[in-house]
Coordinates of C-alpha atoms and ligand atoms in Angstrom, one line a residue:
M1 CA -9.7 -10.2 -13.4
S2 CA -12.5 -8.0 -14.6
Q3 CA -12.4 -4.6 -12.9
F4 CA -15.8 -3.3 -11.8
F5 CA -16.7 0.4 -12.1
T6 CA -19.9 2.3 -11.2
T7 CA -18.6 5.8 -11.8
I8 CA -17.6 7.6 -15.0
A9 CA -14.5 9.0 -13.4
S10 CA -13.2 5.7 -12.1
L11 CA -13.7 4.0 -15.5
R12 CA -11.9 6.9 -17.2
S13 CA -9.0 6.7 -14.8
F14 CA -8.7 3.0 -15.5
L15 CA -8.7 3.5 -19.3
K16 CA -6.0 6.2 -18.9
T17 CA -3.8 3.6 -17.2
C18 CA -4.0 1.3 -20.3
P19 CA -0.9 1.9 -22.4
N20 CA -1.9 4.1 -25.3
K21 CA 0.4 2.6 -27.9
D22 CA -1.4 -0.2 -29.8
R23 CA -4.3 0.1 -27.4
R24 CA -7.5 -1.2 -29.0
V25 CA -10.7 -0.9 -26.9
G26 CA -13.8 -2.8 -27.8
L27 CA -17.1 -1.8 -26.1
V28 CA -20.1 -4.2 -25.7
P29 CA -23.1 -2.2 -24.5
T30 CA -25.7 -4.3 -22.8
M31 CA -28.7 -4.1 -20.4
G32 CA -27.3 -7.1 -18.4
A33 CA -29.0 -10.5 -17.8
L34 CA -26.2 -11.8 -19.9
H35 CA -26.6 -14.8 -22.1
R36 CA -24.7 -16.5 -25.0
G37 CA -25.8 -13.8 -27.4
H38 CA -24.0 -11.2 -25.3
L39 CA -21.0 -13.6 -24.8
S40 CA -20.7 -13.9 -28.6
L41 CA -20.3 -10.1 -28.8
I42 CA -17.7 -10.2 -26.0
E43 CA -15.8 -13.0 -27.7
R44 CA -15.7 -11.1 -31.0
A45 CA -14.5 -8.0 -29.1
R46 CA -11.9 -10.1 -27.3
Q47 CA -10.5 -11.3 -30.7
E48 CA -10.3 -7.8 -32.2
N49 CA -9.1 -5.6 -29.3
N50 CA -6.7 -5.8 -26.4
Y51 CA -9.2 -4.2 -23.9
V52 CA -12.8 -5.1 -23.7
V53 CA -15.3 -3.0 -21.8
V54 CA -18.9 -4.3 -21.1
S55 CA -21.5 -1.8 -20.0
I56 CA -24.5 -3.0 -18.0
F57 CA -27.2 -0.4 -17.8
V58 CA -31.0 -0.9 -18.0
N59 CA -31.6 2.4 -19.7
P60 CA -34.8 4.1 -18.6
L61 CA -34.7 6.4 -21.7
Q62 CA -35.5 3.6 -24.1
F63 CA -38.5 2.3 -22.2
G64 CA -42.0 3.6 -23.0
V65 CA -44.6 4.2 -20.3
G66 CA -46.2 0.8 -19.5
E67 CA -43.3 -1.2 -20.8
D68 CA -41.2 -3.6 -18.6
L69 CA -38.6 -1.2 -17.1
D70 CA -39.4 -2.3 -13.6
K71 CA -39.5 -6.0 -14.2
Y72 CA -36.6 -6.2 -16.6
P73 CA -34.2 -8.9 -15.3
R74 CA -31.3 -7.6 -13.3
T75 CA -28.7 -10.3 -12.5
L76 CA -25.6 -8.3 -11.8
D77 CA -23.6 -10.9 -9.7
R78 CA -24.1 -13.5 -12.3
D79 CA -23.2 -11.0 -15.1
Q80 CA -20.0 -10.2 -13.3
Q81 CA -19.0 -13.9 -13.1
L82 CA -19.8 -14.4 -16.8
C83 CA -17.7 -11.3 -17.8
Q84 CA -14.9 -12.6 -15.6
S85 CA -14.9 -16.0 -17.3
A86 CA -15.1 -14.3 -20.8
G87 CA -12.0 -12.3 -20.1
V88 CA -13.6 -8.9 -19.9
D89 CA -11.2 -6.2 -18.7
A90 CA -13.7 -3.7 -17.3
I91 CA -17.4 -3.8 -16.4
F92 CA -19.2 -0.4 -16.3
A93 CA -22.4 -0.6 -14.4
P94 CA -23.4 2.9 -13.5
S95 CA -26.5 4.0 -11.6
A96 CA -29.2 5.9 -13.6
Q97 CA -28.2 9.0 -11.6
E98 CA -24.5 8.6 -12.4
I99 CA -25.2 8.4 -16.1
G100 CA -27.8 11.2 -15.9
A101 CA -30.6 9.1 -17.4
Q102 CA -33.1 8.6 -14.6
A103 CA -36.4 8.9 -16.3
Q104 CA -38.2 7.6 -19.4
L105 CA -38.2 10.0 -22.3
A106 CA -42.0 10.3 -22.3
L107 CA -41.8 11.4 -18.7
R108 CA -39.8 14.5 -19.6
S109 CA -36.3 13.2 -18.7
G110 CA -34.8 16.7 -19.3
I111 CA -31.9 15.3 -21.2
T112 CA -30.3 16.4 -24.4
Q113 CA -31.4 13.8 -27.0
V114 CA -29.9 12.3 -30.1
L115 CA -32.7 11.9 -32.6
P116 CA -32.2 9.4 -35.4
P117 CA -33.9 10.1 -38.7
P118 CA -37.7 9.6 -38.6
E119 CA -37.5 7.5 -41.7
M120 CA -35.6 4.9 -39.6
T121 CA -37.5 5.3 -36.3
G122 CA -41.0 5.4 -37.8
V123 CA -40.9 1.9 -39.2
L124 CA -40.8 -1.6 -37.6
C125 CA -40.5 -1.4 -33.8
G126 CA -40.5 2.4 -33.9
R127 CA -44.2 2.4 -34.7
S128 CA -45.2 0.8 -31.4
R129 CA -42.2 2.0 -29.3
Q130 CA -42.3 5.7 -29.8
G131 CA -39.1 7.4 -28.5
H132 CA -37.4 4.1 -28.0
F133 CA -34.7 4.6 -30.6
A134 CA -34.0 8.2 -29.5
G135 CA -33.5 6.7 -26.0
V136 CA -31.1 4.1 -27.4
A137 CA -29.2 6.6 -29.6
T138 CA -28.9 9.0 -26.7
I139 CA -27.5 6.4 -24.3
V140 CA -25.2 4.8 -26.8
T141 CA -23.8 8.2 -27.7
K142 CA -23.1 8.8 -24.0
L143 CA -21.4 5.4 -23.6
L144 CA -19.3 6.1 -26.7
Q145 CA -18.3 9.4 -25.2
I146 CA -17.4 7.9 -21.9
V147 CA -15.5 4.9 -23.1
Q148 CA -14.2 6.2 -26.4
P149 CA -13.7 2.7 -27.9
D150 CA -12.2 1.9 -31.2
R151 CA -15.0 -0.6 -31.9
A152 CA -18.5 -1.1 -30.5
Y153 CA -20.4 -4.4 -30.9
F154 CA -24.1 -4.9 -31.4
G155 CA -26.3 -7.9 -32.3
Q156 CA -28.2 -8.4 -35.5
K157 CA -31.1 -9.7 -33.4
D158 CA -31.9 -6.0 -32.9
G159 CA -31.4 -5.2 -36.6
Q160 CA -33.3 -1.9 -36.5
Q161 CA -31.1 -0.7 -33.6
L162 CA -28.0 -1.8 -35.5
A163 CA -28.9 0.1 -38.6
I164 CA -29.8 3.2 -36.7
L165 CA -26.6 3.2 -34.7
R166 CA -24.5 2.7 -37.9
K167 CA -26.2 5.7 -39.3
M168 CA -25.8 7.7 -36.1
V169 CA -22.1 7.1 -35.9
K170 CA -21.6 8.0 -39.6
D171 CA -23.8 11.2 -39.4
L172 CA -22.2 12.4 -36.1
N173 CA -18.7 11.5 -37.2
I174 CA -18.2 9.5 -34.0
P175 CA -14.8 7.8 -34.3
V176 CA -15.8 4.2 -33.7
E177 CA -16.3 1.2 -35.9
V178 CA -19.7 -0.4 -35.4
I179 CA -19.5 -4.2 -35.6
G180 CA -22.7 -6.1 -36.2
C181 CA -22.7 -9.7 -34.9
P182 CA -24.9 -12.6 -36.0
T183 CA -27.9 -13.7 -34.0
V184 CA -27.2 -16.5 -31.5
R185 CA -30.0 -19.0 -31.1
E186 CA -31.2 -21.8 -28.9
P187 CA -30.9 -25.3 -30.3
D188 CA -34.6 -25.1 -31.5
G189 CA -33.9 -21.8 -33.3
L190 CA -35.3 -19.2 -30.8
A191 CA -33.1 -16.1 -30.8
L192 CA -31.6 -15.7 -27.3
S193 CA -33.1 -12.7 -25.6
S194 CA -33.2 -11.6 -21.9
R195 CA -37.0 -11.3 -22.3
N196 CA -37.2 -15.1 -23.1
Q197 CA -37.2 -15.4 -19.3
Y198 CA -40.7 -14.1 -19.2
L199 CA -42.1 -17.0 -21.2
D200 CA -43.9 -20.0 -19.5
T201 CA -43.4 -23.5 -20.9
P202 CA -46.1 -23.5 -23.5
Q203 CA -45.2 -20.0 -24.6
R204 CA -41.5 -21.0 -24.8
E205 CA -42.3 -24.0 -27.0
M206 CA -44.5 -21.9 -29.3
A207 CA -41.9 -19.0 -29.5
T208 CA -39.7 -21.2 -31.7
A209 CA -42.3 -20.7 -34.5
L210 CA -40.9 -17.2 -35.1
Y211 CA -37.7 -18.5 -36.4
Q212 CA -39.4 -21.5 -38.1
A213 CA -41.6 -19.0 -40.0
L214 CA -38.5 -17.0 -41.1
R215 CA -36.9 -20.2 -42.3
Q216 CA -39.9 -20.9 -44.4
A217 CA -39.4 -17.6 -46.1
A218 CA -35.7 -18.3 -46.4
A219 CA -36.5 -21.6 -48.2
L220 CA -38.7 -19.7 -50.6
F221 CA -35.9 -17.2 -51.2
Q222 CA -33.5 -20.1 -51.9
Q223 CA -35.8 -21.0 -54.8
G224 CA -35.2 -17.5 -56.2
I225 CA -38.4 -15.8 -54.9
G226 CA -37.6 -12.4 -53.6
D227 CA -41.1 -10.9 -53.8
R228 CA -42.1 -9.1 -50.6
D229 CA -45.8 -10.2 -50.6
R230 CA -44.9 -13.8 -51.0
L231 CA -42.2 -13.8 -48.3
V232 CA -44.4 -11.9 -45.8
A233 CA -47.4 -14.2 -46.6
V234 CA -45.5 -17.4 -45.9
V235 CA -44.4 -16.0 -42.5
R236 CA -47.9 -14.8 -41.6
N237 CA -49.6 -18.0 -42.7
F238 CA -47.2 -20.1 -40.6
L239 CA -47.7 -18.0 -37.5
A240 CA -51.5 -17.8 -38.0
T241 CA -51.7 -21.4 -36.9
R242 CA -50.0 -20.6 -33.5
P243 CA -52.7 -19.5 -31.0
L244 CA -50.3 -18.0 -28.4
I245 CA -48.7 -15.7 -31.0
A246 CA -50.0 -12.3 -31.9
V247 CA -48.1 -10.8 -34.8
E248 CA -47.3 -7.1 -34.6
Y249 CA -45.5 -6.8 -37.9
V250 CA -43.8 -8.9 -40.6
E251 CA -41.8 -6.6 -43.0
L252 CA -39.2 -6.7 -45.7
V253 CA -36.8 -3.7 -45.5
D254 CA -33.4 -2.7 -46.6
A255 CA -31.1 -3.8 -43.8
L256 CA -29.1 -0.6 -43.8
S257 CA -31.7 2.1 -44.7
L258 CA -34.7 0.3 -43.2
Q259 CA -36.8 1.4 -46.1
P260 CA -39.6 -1.0 -47.2
L261 CA -38.7 -3.2 -50.2
D262 CA -41.0 -4.7 -52.8
S263 CA -38.4 -7.4 -53.4
V264 CA -35.1 -8.6 -51.9
F265 CA -33.5 -7.8 -55.2
D266 CA -34.2 -4.1 -54.7
A267 CA -31.8 -4.0 -51.8
L268 CA -29.0 -2.5 -53.8
P269 CA -25.6 -1.7 -52.2
D270 CA -24.8 1.9 -51.2
A271 CA -21.6 2.4 -53.3
S272 CA -20.4 5.1 -50.8
D273 CA -20.6 2.7 -47.9
P274 CA -17.4 0.7 -47.4
N275 CA -19.4 -1.8 -45.3
C276 CA -21.4 -2.7 -48.4
T277 CA -18.8 -2.7 -51.1
A278 CA -16.2 -5.1 -49.8
Q279 CA -15.3 -7.6 -52.4
A280 CA -16.4 -11.2 -52.2
S281 CA -12.7 -12.1 -52.1
N282 CA -12.4 -10.6 -48.7
P283 CA -11.6 -13.7 -46.7
E284 CA -13.2 -12.6 -43.5
A285 CA -16.4 -11.7 -45.1
S286 CA -16.5 -14.7 -47.3
S287 CA -16.0 -17.0 -44.3
N288 CA -19.3 -15.6 -42.9
A289 CA -21.1 -16.6 -46.0
S290 CA -23.3 -19.7 -46.0
S291 CA -24.2 -21.1 -49.4
L292 CA -27.8 -20.8 -50.4
N293 CA -27.5 -23.5 -53.0
S294 CA -29.3 -21.3 -55.4
P295 CA -28.5 -20.1 -58.9
L296 CA -28.6 -16.7 -57.5
S297 CA -25.6 -17.4 -55.4
N298 CA -23.4 -17.5 -58.5
P299 CA -21.4 -14.3 -58.0
L300 CA -20.9 -13.9 -61.7
S301 CA -24.5 -13.9 -62.6
N302 CA -25.7 -11.8 -59.8
P303 CA -25.7 -8.0 -59.7
L304 CA -25.6 -8.0 -55.9
S305 CA -22.6 -10.3 -55.7
N306 CA -20.3 -7.7 -54.2
I307 CA -22.5 -7.4 -51.1
V308 CA -20.6 -9.5 -48.6
H309 CA -20.9 -7.5 -45.5
E310 CA -23.1 -9.5 -43.1
D311 CA -25.8 -6.9 -42.5
C312 CA -26.3 -5.6 -46.1
G313 CA -29.1 -6.8 -48.3
A314 CA -32.7 -7.3 -47.2
M315 CA -34.0 -7.9 -43.7
L316 CA -37.1 -9.8 -43.1
A317 CA -38.2 -8.8 -39.6
I318 CA -40.9 -9.9 -37.2
A319 CA -42.2 -8.5 -33.9
A320 CA -44.8 -10.6 -32.1
R321 CA -46.3 -11.1 -28.7
V322 CA -46.0 -14.6 -27.3
G323 CA -48.5 -14.4 -24.5
T324 CA -47.7 -11.0 -23.1
T325 CA -44.0 -11.0 -24.0
R326 CA -43.0 -9.0 -27.0
L327 CA -40.2 -10.7 -29.0
I328 CA -38.4 -9.7 -32.2
D329 CA -36.4 -11.7 -34.7
N330 CA -35.1 -11.3 -38.3
I331 CA -33.1 -12.9 -41.0
L332 CA -31.0 -11.3 -43.7
L333 CA -31.8 -12.3 -47.2
N334 CA -28.9 -11.8 -49.5
P335 CA -28.1 -13.7 -52.7
L336 CA -24.7 -14.6 -51.3
F337 CA -25.5 -15.7 -47.9
L338 CA -27.8 -15.6 -44.9
S339 CA -26.0 -14.0 -41.9
E340 CA -27.5 -16.4 -39.4
S341 CA -26.1 -18.7 -36.7
K342 CA -27.7 -22.0 -37.4
P343 CA -29.5 -23.8 -34.6
E344 CA -27.0 -26.0 -32.9
Ligands
ATP401 N1 -29.3 -13.7 -29.5 C1 -28.5 -12.7 -29.7 N2 -27.5 -12.8 -30.5 C2 -26.6 -11.8 -30.7 N3 -26.6 -10.6 -30.1 C3 -27.6 -10.4 -29.2 C4 -28.6 -11.4 -29.0 N4 -29.4 -11.0 -28.0 C5 -29.0 -9.7 -27.7 N5 -27.9 -9.4 -28.5 C6 -27.2 -8.1 -28.5 O1 -26.7 -7.8 -27.2 C7 -26.7 -6.4 -27.0 C8 -27.3 -6.1 -25.7 O2 -28.7 -6.5 -25.8 P1 -29.7 -6.6 -24.6 O3 -28.9 -6.4 -23.3 O4 -30.9 -5.7 -24.8 O5 -30.1 -8.1 -24.6 P2 -31.4 -8.7 -25.2 O6 -31.3 -10.2 -25.0 O7 -31.5 -8.2 -26.6 O8 -32.5 -8.2 -24.4 P3 -34.0 -7.9 -24.7 O9 -34.8 -9.1 -24.2 O10 -34.2 -6.6 -24.0 O11 -34.2 -7.7 -26.2 C9 -27.4 -5.8 -28.2 O12 -26.5 -5.4 -29.1 C10 -28.2 -7.0 -28.7 O13 -28.5 -6.9 -30.1
PAF402 C1 -27.7 -0.9 -27.0 C2 -28.3 -0.9 -25.6 C3 -27.4 -1.5 -24.6 C4 -28.6 0.5 -25.3 O1 -29.2 0.6 -24.0 C5 -29.7 -1.7 -25.7 O2 -30.6 -1.1 -26.5 C6 -29.5 -3.1 -26.0 O3 -29.2 -3.8 -25.0 O4 -29.7 -3.6 -27.1
BAL403 N1 -32.2 -5.2 -27.0 C1 -33.1 -4.1 -27.1 C2 -33.5 -3.5 -25.9 C3 -34.9 -3.1 -25.7 O1 -35.7 -3.8 -26.3 O2 -35.2 -2.2 -25.0

């Protein structure tokens, strides 16, 4: 039975009743309107912890003025049922007042903020969504303080967010392990997203082009081409033929630092980062690897062969409007594997 909490005090009391010895708490932060992407995070948290907490909070701090805060889908009853079936122990669904985050940052929310480095927030989505990642970092810090989990789970679909939260946890010495989880897709490849609900039928059909375009670039990479301009061009050319799609950006960046790359092969591992230096013999990491059938995937001939963590390497990322709906997607390009769920 999933317990349901709307106050910080009641959630904390519940967590205190969980036996401390061998207690492992996994937190899955969400904005609700749960789908199979969220469920994959919950499933992973279930496997790795003995208590799973899911937070459901549509966070005003991370919405800009004119964005979709008011119309963002809110499906709490259904979310509760899904959490129940997925074996979630506690759902935390506070009001904005309870969490102390009533207003958007741009409207002077009056809250102490966590500001990620501008180098990471000034690129990709940060260019058009000013203040968004400060809003995310601030609320995630609050959730981590409230729940104090051992592990927190985030999707690779929001790759910039994942990189920024990894950096935040490291820089602020927050005692939690950030776990990145692969993007879950519809059978035609579209990344699951709560905002897909905004698409009408023609838009939904065309939205699948985002992933198809990324796959074109992945195919080029499989031939050993890591050059930024060529990878970006193949994505842009593919999308240019889709009238309902307006591209905001297509960029190749380092998946951890988010800095622009001229080539996939410039995404060198950070030797000080244990996430990036796990050996290829690590069975868990190796099992995530999907062969690229490329000479580059030969670990012996490849200087990046020790990069096995699923969100290291280069990230080829897209943001685009499909009609009026803004969608994002990305793939990881890494000589050893693509960290992607394949379309079913
Ligand atoms: N398709 C997906 N696969 C894996 N994880 C996902 C997927 N979609 C969302 N997530 C992850 O779920 C967590 C909660 O995301 P959120 O509630 O914003 O859902 P969303 O579908 O990303 O919504 P939005 O439409 O706002 O982008 C985030 O860590 C996000 O990366
Ligand atoms: C991490 C998060 C729950 C913070 O509000 C949100 O940005 C999301 O759903 O990705
Ligand atoms: N999953 C990211 C939430 C947002 O776009 O606000």
